[in-house]
Short mmCIF file of C-alpha atoms in Angstrom, two decimals:
data_model
loop_
_atom_site.label_atom_id
_atom_site.label_comp_id
_atom_site.label_asym_id
_atom_site.label_seq_id
_atom_site.Cartn_x
_atom_site.Cartn_y
_atom_site.Cartn_z
CA MET A 121 0.00 0.00 0.00
CA ASP A 122 2.84 2.40 0.87
CA PHE A 123 4.59 1.49 -2.39
CA LYS A 124 1.46 2.33 -4.42
CA LYS A 125 1.09 5.60 -2.56
CA GLU A 126 4.71 6.49 -3.28
CA VAL A 127 4.28 5.63 -6.96
CA ARG A 128 1.26 7.94 -7.06
CA ILE A 129 3.26 10.75 -5.45
CA VAL A 130 6.15 10.26 -7.90
CA CYS A 131 3.74 10.25 -10.85
CA GLY A 132 2.18 13.43 -9.51
CA TRP A 133 5.59 15.14 -9.32
CA ILE A 134 6.49 13.96 -12.84
CA ALA A 135 3.21 15.34 -14.17
CA TYR A 136 3.80 18.62 -12.31
CA PHE A 137 7.33 19.07 -13.64
CA GLY A 138 6.29 17.89 -17.10
CA ASP A 139 3.54 20.51 -17.13
CA LEU A 140 5.99 23.15 -15.88
CA LEU A 141 8.48 22.20 -18.61
CA LEU A 142 5.79 22.45 -21.29
CA ARG A 143 4.73 25.86 -20.01
CA LEU A 144 8.34 27.06 -20.05
CA LEU A 145 8.71 25.74 -23.59
CA TRP A 146 5.51 27.56 -24.62
CA HIS A 147 6.78 30.81 -23.09
CA LEU A 148 10.14 30.32 -24.82
CA VAL A 149 8.42 29.86 -28.19
CA HIS A 150 6.47 33.08 -27.62
CA VAL A 151 9.62 34.95 -26.58
CA ILE A 152 11.25 33.84 -29.86
CA ILE A 153 8.17 34.96 -31.82
CA SER A 154 8.14 38.31 -30.01
CA LEU A 155 11.83 38.78 -30.83
CA PHE A 156 11.06 37.99 -34.46
CA TYR A 157 8.26 40.57 -34.58
CA PHE A 158 10.49 43.08 -32.77
CA THR A 159 13.21 42.63 -35.38
CA LEU A 160 10.62 42.87 -38.13
CA GLY A 161 9.31 46.08 -36.53
CA ILE A 162 12.80 47.61 -36.59
CA ALA A 163 13.24 46.62 -40.26
CA ASN A 164 9.83 48.12 -41.11
CA ALA A 165 10.65 51.31 -39.21
CA LEU A 166 13.92 51.65 -41.12
CA GLU A 167 12.15 51.05 -44.41
CA SER A 168 9.50 53.65 -43.54
CA TYR A 169 12.21 56.25 -42.86
CA LEU A 170 13.86 55.44 -46.20
CA ILE A 171 10.47 55.86 -47.90
CA SER A 172 9.87 59.19 -46.11
CA TRP A 173 13.29 60.49 -47.22
CA GLY A 174 12.54 59.48 -50.81
CA VAL A 175 15.46 57.04 -50.96
CA LEU A 176 13.37 54.11 -52.22
CA LYS A 177 12.52 54.99 -55.81
CA ARG A 178 9.53 52.71 -56.26
CA TYR A 179 7.52 54.63 -53.66
CA ARG A 180 8.10 58.03 -55.24
CA SER A 181 5.15 57.79 -57.60
CA LEU A 182 1.83 56.89 -56.05
CA HIS A 183 -1.30 56.31 -58.13
CA VAL A 184 -3.53 57.54 -55.33
CA ASN A 185 -6.51 58.01 -57.68
CA LYS A 186 -7.03 54.24 -57.44
CA LEU A 187 -7.83 54.77 -53.76
CA ARG A 188 -11.34 56.16 -53.91
CA TYR A 189 -12.31 55.63 -50.28
CA LEU A 190 -10.05 54.97 -47.31
CA ALA A 191 -11.15 53.78 -43.88
CA ILE A 192 -9.08 54.05 -40.72
CA VAL A 193 -9.82 51.93 -37.66
CA VAL A 194 -8.33 53.21 -34.44
CA GLU A 195 -8.22 51.49 -31.07
CA SER A 196 -10.60 53.47 -28.82
CA GLU A 197 -7.97 54.14 -26.16
CA GLU A 198 -5.77 55.74 -28.81
CA ALA A 199 -8.71 57.62 -30.34
CA TYR A 200 -8.33 60.17 -27.54
CA GLU A 201 -5.01 61.18 -29.16
CA THR A 202 -6.70 63.66 -31.48
CA SER A 203 -3.37 65.33 -32.30
CA LYS A 204 -2.18 62.03 -33.81
CA ILE A 205 -5.45 61.62 -35.71
CA ILE A 206 -5.16 65.15 -37.11
CA ALA A 207 -1.52 64.55 -38.12
CA LEU A 208 -2.54 61.33 -39.88
CA LEU A 209 -5.31 63.13 -41.75
CA GLN A 210 -2.92 65.90 -42.78
CA TRP A 211 -0.56 63.25 -44.20
CA LEU A 212 -3.45 61.72 -46.12
CA ALA A 213 -4.46 65.13 -47.44
CA ASP A 214 -0.87 65.76 -48.57
CA ILE A 215 -0.82 62.38 -50.34
CA GLY A 216 -4.06 63.30 -52.11
CA VAL A 217 -6.59 61.01 -50.44
CA LYS A 218 -10.00 62.68 -50.77
CA HIS A 219 -12.44 60.53 -48.83
CA VAL A 220 -11.73 59.05 -45.43
CA CYS A 221 -13.85 57.20 -42.90
CA LEU A 222 -12.64 57.25 -39.30
CA TYR A 223 -13.83 54.43 -37.06
CA ASP A 224 -13.37 53.49 -33.44
CA MET A 225 -15.48 51.04 -31.52
CA GLU A 226 -16.69 53.30 -28.74
CA GLY A 227 -17.45 56.42 -30.79
CA ILE A 228 -14.68 58.59 -29.30
CA LEU A 229 -13.85 60.00 -32.74
CA LYS A 230 -17.52 60.85 -33.33
CA LYS A 231 -17.46 62.94 -30.15
CA SER A 232 -14.28 64.73 -31.34
CA LYS A 233 -15.70 65.21 -34.83
CA ASP A 234 -16.12 69.00 -34.66
CA PHE A 235 -12.64 69.51 -33.25
CA ILE A 236 -11.06 67.30 -35.93
CA LEU A 237 -12.99 68.99 -38.75
CA ALA A 238 -11.89 72.39 -37.48
CA LYS A 239 -8.23 71.41 -37.28
CA VAL A 240 -7.82 69.55 -40.60
CA ASP A 241 -7.44 72.05 -43.44
CA GLY A 242 -10.26 71.86 -45.93
CA ALA A 243 -12.05 68.91 -44.34
CA VAL A 244 -15.81 68.63 -44.58
CA LEU A 245 -18.20 66.12 -43.11
CA TYR A 246 -19.26 63.30 -45.42
CA GLY A 247 -22.79 63.89 -46.61
CA GLU A 248 -22.48 67.66 -46.51
CA THR A 249 -20.83 67.84 -49.95
CA HIS A 250 -23.34 68.53 -52.65
CA GLU A 251 -23.37 66.54 -55.86
CA ASN A 252 -23.46 69.67 -57.99
CA ASN A 253 -20.50 71.23 -56.31
CA LYS A 254 -17.76 69.15 -57.92
CA LEU A 255 -15.14 71.79 -57.22
CA LEU A 256 -15.78 71.26 -53.53
CA ASP A 257 -15.20 67.54 -53.98
CA GLN A 258 -11.89 68.09 -55.79
CA THR A 259 -10.29 70.38 -53.23
CA HIS A 260 -11.76 69.21 -49.95
CA MET A 261 -11.30 66.03 -47.99
CA THR A 262 -14.55 64.46 -46.83
CA LEU A 263 -14.51 62.81 -43.43
CA GLU A 264 -16.98 60.24 -42.21
CA PHE A 265 -17.11 59.15 -38.58
CA ALA A 266 -18.35 55.71 -37.65
CA SER A 267 -18.54 53.51 -34.57
CA PHE A 268 -19.77 50.07 -33.51
CA CYS A 269 -23.43 51.13 -33.57
CA ASP A 270 -23.11 51.65 -37.35
CA GLY A 271 -22.44 47.93 -37.74
CA LYS A 272 -24.75 45.20 -36.49
CA GLU A 273 -27.21 47.55 -34.82
CA ALA A 274 -27.53 49.53 -38.04
CA VAL A 275 -28.34 46.31 -39.92
CA ALA A 276 -31.05 45.58 -37.33
CA LYS A 277 -32.50 49.09 -37.79
CA ALA A 278 -32.38 48.64 -41.57
CA ALA A 279 -34.15 45.29 -41.10
CA ASN A 280 -36.97 47.10 -39.29
CA VAL A 281 -37.21 49.69 -42.07
CA LEU A 282 -37.51 46.89 -44.64
CA PHE A 283 -39.98 45.01 -42.42
CA MET A 284 -42.30 47.99 -42.01
CA LYS A 285 -42.27 48.63 -45.77
CA TYR A 286 -43.02 44.95 -46.36
CA VAL A 287 -45.91 44.90 -43.88
CA LYS A 288 -47.38 48.13 -45.27
CA SER A 289 -47.18 46.76 -48.82
CA GLY A 290 -49.61 44.06 -47.76
CA ALA A 291 -47.45 41.26 -49.16
CA THR A 292 -47.86 37.88 -47.52
CA ASP A 293 -45.85 34.68 -47.46
CA GLN A 294 -48.31 33.18 -49.92
CA ASN A 295 -47.67 35.95 -52.45
CA GLN A 296 -43.90 35.89 -52.10
CA LYS A 297 -41.84 32.84 -52.87
CA GLY A 298 -38.19 32.78 -51.82
CA HIS A 299 -36.54 36.14 -51.28
CA ILE A 300 -38.54 39.12 -50.16
CA PHE A 301 -35.53 41.40 -49.67
CA THR A 302 -32.52 41.96 -51.89
CA GLU A 303 -29.02 43.22 -51.16
CA SER A 304 -29.72 46.49 -52.97
CA GLN A 305 -32.81 47.03 -50.79
CA MET A 306 -30.68 46.45 -47.71
CA SER A 307 -28.14 49.00 -48.99
CA GLU A 308 -30.93 51.53 -49.54
CA ALA A 309 -32.35 50.88 -46.08
CA LEU A 310 -28.90 51.42 -44.53
CA LYS A 311 -28.62 54.74 -46.39
CA THR A 312 -32.06 55.72 -45.09
CA ILE A 313 -30.94 55.34 -41.50
CA GLY A 314 -27.65 57.14 -42.11
CA SER A 315 -25.31 54.15 -42.06
CA GLY A 316 -24.95 53.68 -45.79
CA GLY A 317 -21.50 55.03 -46.52
CA PRO A 318 -19.47 53.72 -49.46
CA GLU A 319 -17.37 50.57 -49.31
CA PRO A 320 -13.77 51.48 -48.51
CA ASP A 321 -11.12 50.24 -50.92
CA LEU A 322 -8.53 50.11 -48.16
CA LEU A 323 -8.89 49.82 -44.40
CA LEU A 324 -5.93 50.70 -42.19
CA VAL A 325 -6.02 49.26 -38.68
CA TYR A 326 -4.12 51.22 -36.04
CA GLY A 327 -4.01 49.05 -32.94
CA PRO A 328 -2.20 46.17 -31.28
CA ALA A 329 -3.80 43.42 -33.39
CA ARG A 330 -4.94 42.87 -36.94
CA CYS A 331 -8.63 43.10 -36.17
CA HIS A 332 -11.16 45.55 -37.58
CA LEU A 333 -12.95 45.96 -34.22
CA GLY A 334 -16.47 45.80 -35.61
CA PHE A 335 -16.24 48.11 -38.62
CA PRO A 336 -19.63 47.88 -40.41
CA ALA A 337 -19.61 44.42 -41.94
CA TRP A 338 -21.85 45.37 -44.87
CA ARG A 339 -19.19 47.72 -46.21
CA ILE A 340 -16.02 45.61 -46.23
CA ARG A 341 -16.83 42.87 -48.73
CA TYR A 342 -13.71 43.36 -50.84
CA THR A 343 -11.81 45.88 -48.73
CA GLU A 344 -8.06 45.39 -48.35
CA ILE A 345 -7.30 45.31 -44.62
CA VAL A 346 -3.81 46.33 -43.53
CA HIS A 347 -2.50 46.33 -39.98
CA MET A 348 -0.38 49.43 -39.27
CA GLY A 349 0.54 48.86 -35.63
CA PRO A 350 -0.28 51.20 -32.73
CA LEU A 351 -1.26 54.78 -33.56
CA LYS A 352 1.43 56.15 -31.24
CA SER A 353 4.13 54.70 -33.56
CA MET A 354 2.51 55.67 -36.85
CA LYS A 355 4.93 56.61 -39.60
CA TYR A 356 4.48 58.49 -42.86
CA GLY A 357 6.59 55.95 -44.74
CA SER A 358 4.42 53.05 -43.54
CA LEU A 359 1.34 54.90 -44.78
CA ILE A 360 2.93 55.41 -48.21
CA LYS A 361 3.93 51.75 -48.32
CA ALA A 362 0.40 50.56 -47.44
CA ILE A 363 -1.21 52.77 -50.09
CA HIS A 364 1.44 51.83 -52.68
CA LYS A 365 0.86 48.12 -52.00
CA PHE A 366 -2.88 48.64 -52.37
CA THR A 367 -2.48 50.31 -55.76
CA ARG A 368 -0.66 47.22 -57.00
CA VAL A 369 -3.22 44.68 -55.75
CA GLN A 370 -5.10 42.76 -58.37
CA GLN A 371 -8.64 41.76 -57.57
CA ASN A 372 -10.13 39.36 -60.05
CA TYR A 373 -13.65 39.01 -58.71
CA GLY A 374 -16.26 40.94 -56.90
CA LYS A 375 -15.84 44.41 -58.34
CA MET B 118 -20.76 20.43 -60.02
CA ASP B 119 -20.15 16.78 -60.88
CA LEU B 120 -16.89 16.91 -58.95
CA LEU B 121 -18.69 18.35 -55.93
CA LYS B 122 -21.39 15.68 -56.10
CA PHE B 123 -18.72 12.98 -56.41
CA THR B 124 -16.81 14.37 -53.41
CA PHE B 125 -19.93 14.50 -51.24
CA GLU B 126 -20.93 10.95 -52.22
CA LEU B 127 -17.41 9.73 -51.50
CA SER B 128 -17.52 11.34 -48.05
CA THR B 129 -20.83 9.59 -47.33
CA GLU B 130 -19.30 6.11 -47.74
CA LYS B 131 -18.58 4.13 -44.59
CA SER B 132 -14.81 4.06 -45.20
CA SER B 133 -14.57 7.81 -45.67
CA ILE B 134 -12.71 10.25 -43.46
CA ALA B 135 -16.03 11.50 -42.04
CA HIS B 136 -16.84 8.15 -40.43
CA ARG B 137 -13.30 7.27 -39.46
CA TYR B 138 -12.76 10.50 -37.52
CA ASN B 139 -16.37 11.21 -36.40
CA ILE B 140 -16.67 14.41 -38.43
CA LYS B 141 -20.04 16.11 -38.66
CA PHE B 142 -20.46 17.85 -42.01
CA HIS B 143 -22.52 20.99 -42.30
CA PHE B 144 -23.16 23.05 -45.43
CA SER B 145 -23.75 26.77 -45.01
CA GLY B 146 -25.12 28.88 -47.82
CA ASN B 147 -28.02 29.19 -50.20
CA LEU B 148 -28.18 25.53 -51.20
CA ASP B 149 -31.18 26.25 -53.46
CA LEU B 150 -28.72 27.77 -55.94
CA LEU B 151 -27.03 24.39 -56.43
CA SER B 152 -28.29 21.77 -58.86
CA GLU B 153 -30.65 19.19 -57.36
CA PRO B 154 -28.22 16.23 -57.46
CA VAL B 155 -25.53 18.26 -55.63
CA THR B 156 -28.04 19.54 -53.05
CA ASN B 157 -29.31 16.01 -52.44
CA ALA B 158 -25.75 14.67 -52.08
CA ALA B 159 -24.95 17.47 -49.59
CA LYS B 160 -28.12 16.81 -47.58
CA GLU B 161 -27.40 13.09 -47.50
CA LEU B 162 -23.88 13.74 -46.21
CA MET B 163 -25.26 16.05 -43.49
CA ALA B 164 -27.85 13.45 -42.50
CA LYS B 165 -25.35 10.57 -42.40
CA THR B 166 -22.92 12.54 -40.19
CA ALA B 167 -25.47 14.37 -38.03
CA ASN B 168 -24.76 12.24 -34.95
CA TYR B 169 -21.02 12.81 -34.94
CA SER B 170 -19.66 15.39 -32.52
CA LYS B 171 -15.88 15.01 -32.30
CA PHE B 172 -15.23 17.46 -35.16
CA VAL B 173 -17.56 19.74 -37.08
CA PHE B 174 -16.62 20.65 -40.64
CA THR B 175 -18.65 23.55 -42.00
CA PHE B 176 -18.46 23.95 -45.75
CA CYS B 177 -19.56 27.34 -47.09
CA ILE B 178 -21.01 26.84 -50.54
CA ALA B 179 -23.21 29.20 -52.61
CA TYR B 180 -22.33 31.58 -49.81
CA THR B 181 -21.60 35.26 -49.47
CA SER B 182 -21.75 37.15 -46.23
CA THR B 183 -24.06 39.85 -47.59
CA ASP B 184 -26.48 37.19 -48.83
CA GLU B 185 -26.26 35.57 -45.39
CA MET B 186 -27.21 38.86 -43.72
CA VAL B 187 -30.12 39.51 -46.08
CA HIS B 188 -31.35 35.95 -45.63
CA ALA B 189 -31.16 36.23 -41.84
CA VAL B 190 -33.02 39.57 -41.91
CA GLN B 191 -35.65 38.03 -44.16
CA VAL B 192 -36.24 35.03 -41.89
CA ALA B 193 -36.29 37.24 -38.78
CA CYS B 194 -38.88 39.52 -40.39
CA LYS B 195 -41.06 36.59 -41.47
CA GLU B 196 -40.86 35.23 -37.94
CA ARG B 197 -41.88 38.60 -36.52
CA GLN B 198 -44.76 38.82 -38.99
CA SER B 199 -46.03 35.39 -37.92
CA GLU B 200 -45.84 36.42 -34.26
CA MET B 201 -47.79 39.58 -34.99
CA ARG B 202 -50.48 37.60 -36.85
CA GLU B 203 -50.82 35.14 -33.94
CA LEU B 204 -51.16 37.96 -31.43
CA LYS B 205 -53.67 39.72 -33.66
CA GLY B 206 -55.68 36.51 -33.75
CA ILE B 207 -55.62 36.24 -29.97
CA ALA B 208 -56.06 39.90 -29.13
CA GLY B 209 -58.24 41.22 -31.95
CA ASP B 210 -56.81 44.25 -33.75
CA TYR B 211 -53.96 44.77 -31.32
CA GLU B 212 -50.61 44.73 -33.15
CA PRO B 213 -47.75 45.37 -30.77
CA GLU B 214 -44.57 46.78 -32.25
CA LYS B 215 -41.62 44.62 -31.40
CA PRO B 216 -38.57 45.55 -33.43
CA VAL B 217 -36.28 42.99 -34.99
CA LYS B 218 -33.08 42.91 -32.94
CA VAL B 219 -29.48 41.87 -33.61
CA VAL B 220 -30.01 38.63 -31.68
CA ASP B 221 -33.03 37.77 -33.90
CA ILE B 222 -30.88 38.23 -37.00
CA GLU B 223 -27.92 36.29 -35.60
CA LYS B 224 -29.92 33.17 -34.84
CA HIS B 225 -30.93 32.90 -38.50
CA MET B 226 -27.46 33.28 -39.99
CA TYR B 227 -26.25 30.35 -42.12
CA MET B 228 -23.33 30.12 -39.69
CA ALA B 229 -25.45 30.19 -36.51
CA ILE B 230 -24.65 26.50 -36.05
CA ALA B 231 -20.97 27.32 -35.49
CA PRO B 232 -19.51 28.70 -32.25
CA ASP B 233 -17.93 32.17 -32.14
CA LEU B 234 -14.97 32.62 -34.45
CA ASP B 235 -11.48 32.92 -33.04
CA ILE B 236 -9.16 33.09 -36.04
CA VAL B 237 -9.57 33.63 -39.76
CA VAL B 238 -6.65 32.43 -41.87
CA ARG B 239 -6.32 34.05 -45.29
CA SER B 240 -3.90 32.35 -47.67
CA ALA B 241 -1.88 33.60 -50.65
CA GLY B 242 -0.87 36.82 -48.90
CA GLU B 243 -4.20 38.49 -49.57
CA ASN B 244 -5.56 41.03 -47.13
CA ARG B 245 -9.27 41.05 -47.92
CA LEU B 246 -12.16 39.02 -46.59
CA SER B 247 -13.86 38.50 -49.98
CA ASN B 248 -17.39 38.60 -48.59
CA PHE B 249 -16.74 35.76 -46.15
CA LEU B 250 -17.99 35.73 -42.56
CA LEU B 251 -18.08 39.53 -42.37
CA TRP B 252 -20.79 39.57 -39.65
CA GLN B 253 -18.84 37.17 -37.42
CA MET B 254 -15.49 38.95 -37.62
CA ALA B 255 -15.91 41.91 -35.28
CA ASN B 256 -13.13 41.08 -32.81
CA ILE B 257 -11.30 38.29 -34.55
CA ASP B 258 -7.63 37.79 -35.30
CA LEU B 259 -7.22 38.14 -39.07
CA TYR B 260 -4.17 36.07 -39.92
CA SER B 261 -2.76 36.45 -43.41
CA THR B 262 -0.08 34.10 -44.70
CA PRO B 263 1.75 34.33 -48.04
CA THR B 264 1.53 30.54 -48.40
CA LEU B 265 -0.81 29.27 -51.10
CA TRP B 266 -3.70 27.12 -49.89
CA PRO B 267 -2.56 23.78 -51.42
CA GLU B 268 0.84 24.21 -49.70
CA MET B 269 -0.55 24.86 -46.24
CA ASN B 270 0.38 22.27 -43.65
CA PHE B 271 0.36 21.62 -39.90
CA TRP B 272 3.16 24.10 -39.17
CA HIS B 273 1.33 26.95 -40.93
CA LEU B 274 -1.63 26.23 -38.67
CA VAL B 275 0.71 26.25 -35.64
CA LEU B 276 1.97 29.71 -36.65
CA ALA B 277 -1.62 30.95 -37.00
CA VAL B 278 -2.47 29.63 -33.53
CA LEU B 279 0.67 31.19 -32.03
CA ASP B 280 -0.26 34.54 -33.62
CA TYR B 281 -3.75 34.20 -32.11
CA GLN B 282 -2.26 33.44 -28.68
CA ARG B 283 -0.14 36.61 -28.86
CA ASN B 284 -3.27 38.71 -29.33
CA HIS B 285 -5.65 36.59 -27.24
CA SER B 286 -5.83 38.75 -24.12
CA TYR B 287 -6.41 41.93 -26.16
CA LEU B 288 -9.13 40.29 -28.29
CA GLU B 289 -10.87 38.83 -25.22
CA LYS B 290 -10.91 42.32 -23.68
CA LYS B 291 -12.54 43.69 -26.84
CA LYS B 292 -15.13 40.89 -26.96
CA LYS B 293 -16.24 41.73 -23.42
CA LEU B 294 -17.02 45.27 -24.53
CA LEU B 295 -19.63 44.01 -27.00
#
C-alpha cells in the first residue's frame, strides 16, 4: 500500500514538472516569436524612414486616384489622441486622399468630430458635400465618422425599415416565394438610417492586433485590410507603403 | 458540379474520413442555388454525419456574407410577422410593435450553427475578406499568410495559432465590450 502511494506521489511530481516544462517551452516559443516581430518592426521602421526620405525609388510615384475611399480603424484608447489623428489626416491630405472614414469602436472619434474637422485644413463632413459642387469635392477632404453602432445595430435598424415597408405593402408569405428582400434594398435601407457610406477600398487598422474591431460588416466585402501597428508609432513611410501596396493589388472578382 | 457531387458521395461512404474520424459535415449557404443532385448529395452527407460530434466541418457553398445577412433579416422579419399575426388573432386588432433585434438576425445566420470565431486564416498573402464571414469577424484575429492554400500544412496552422495566442488577451478584452 505504501509502495502504491509512493508511486502515485512520484507520478504526480512527474506530471507537475512535465507541465511546468511544457509551459516554459511555450513561453520560450512566444519569446522567440516576439523577438522575431520586434526585429521585423525595426526593419519596417527603417524602411519607412527610407520611404519618407525618398530614398526608395519605387515609392516616389503613387497612383492615389485608385484609392477612392479609405477607412481608418483606431483602437478606442488611442482615439483620444486627437493630435495624432489630425496629423494622420494631414498626411493623407498631402498624399491626395480625398475621402476618409474614421472608425473606433466606442465612438470617441464621433465625439471629437467637430474639433477634428476644425483642425484639418479643408475637411468637410461626409454627406455635406453637394453633388453639384464638384469643385468642392476636388479640393476638400470628406470625413466620415463611424462607430460600432453603425455595424450590427444599423443592420437591425435597416431590417426594421424593410420590415415595415413589407408589412405596409400588404405582401404575404403566400404571395412571395423565396426572397422578399434583396441586397440592394438592404443598402438603400442602410442609407435611409444614415449608415450607408461607401465601401472602402482600403482599411488601415491602427491598434495592437490585426482586427477591424467591428467596422460595419456590410461595407467591407472586398476591402483590403492592412494592420499598421499602434497609432502612437505611426509613420508616414508606412502609410505610403500601405497605399502603394494597395495600388498594386489585383482583384479578379467581386468588383 | 459533378466533382462536388462525387466528393460528397465519396464522403458519405462508410470508409470515408467522415466516419473514421467522427466528423459532422454541415453546409452553409443558399443551397437552393445548387443543382438538385448536388443539393441532395450534400443533404445526405449532413444526415449521415449528423450524430457525430468530435469534429464539425462547415463547408460554405453558394455563400456570401451579404447574402447571409439579407437571408437572416428576411427570416427574422417573417418570424416577426407570424408572431404579430398570432397575437392579432388572440387579441383582436392589437398589433404590438416589437422591433427585430441583432439577436433575432444572428440566430438565423447560415453560420449560426458554429460557435464564435477565433481566427480567420487568409492564404496567398491576400488582405481582404472577400465577402466571407463579415458579420462574425468583429473582434477576430485576421491572420494572413503568403503561403498558397494547397501548400498549407500543420506548421502553418501552428503559426496561425501562435499569432492568435499573442493577441488573445487583447481580443478577449474587446469581446467583453460588445
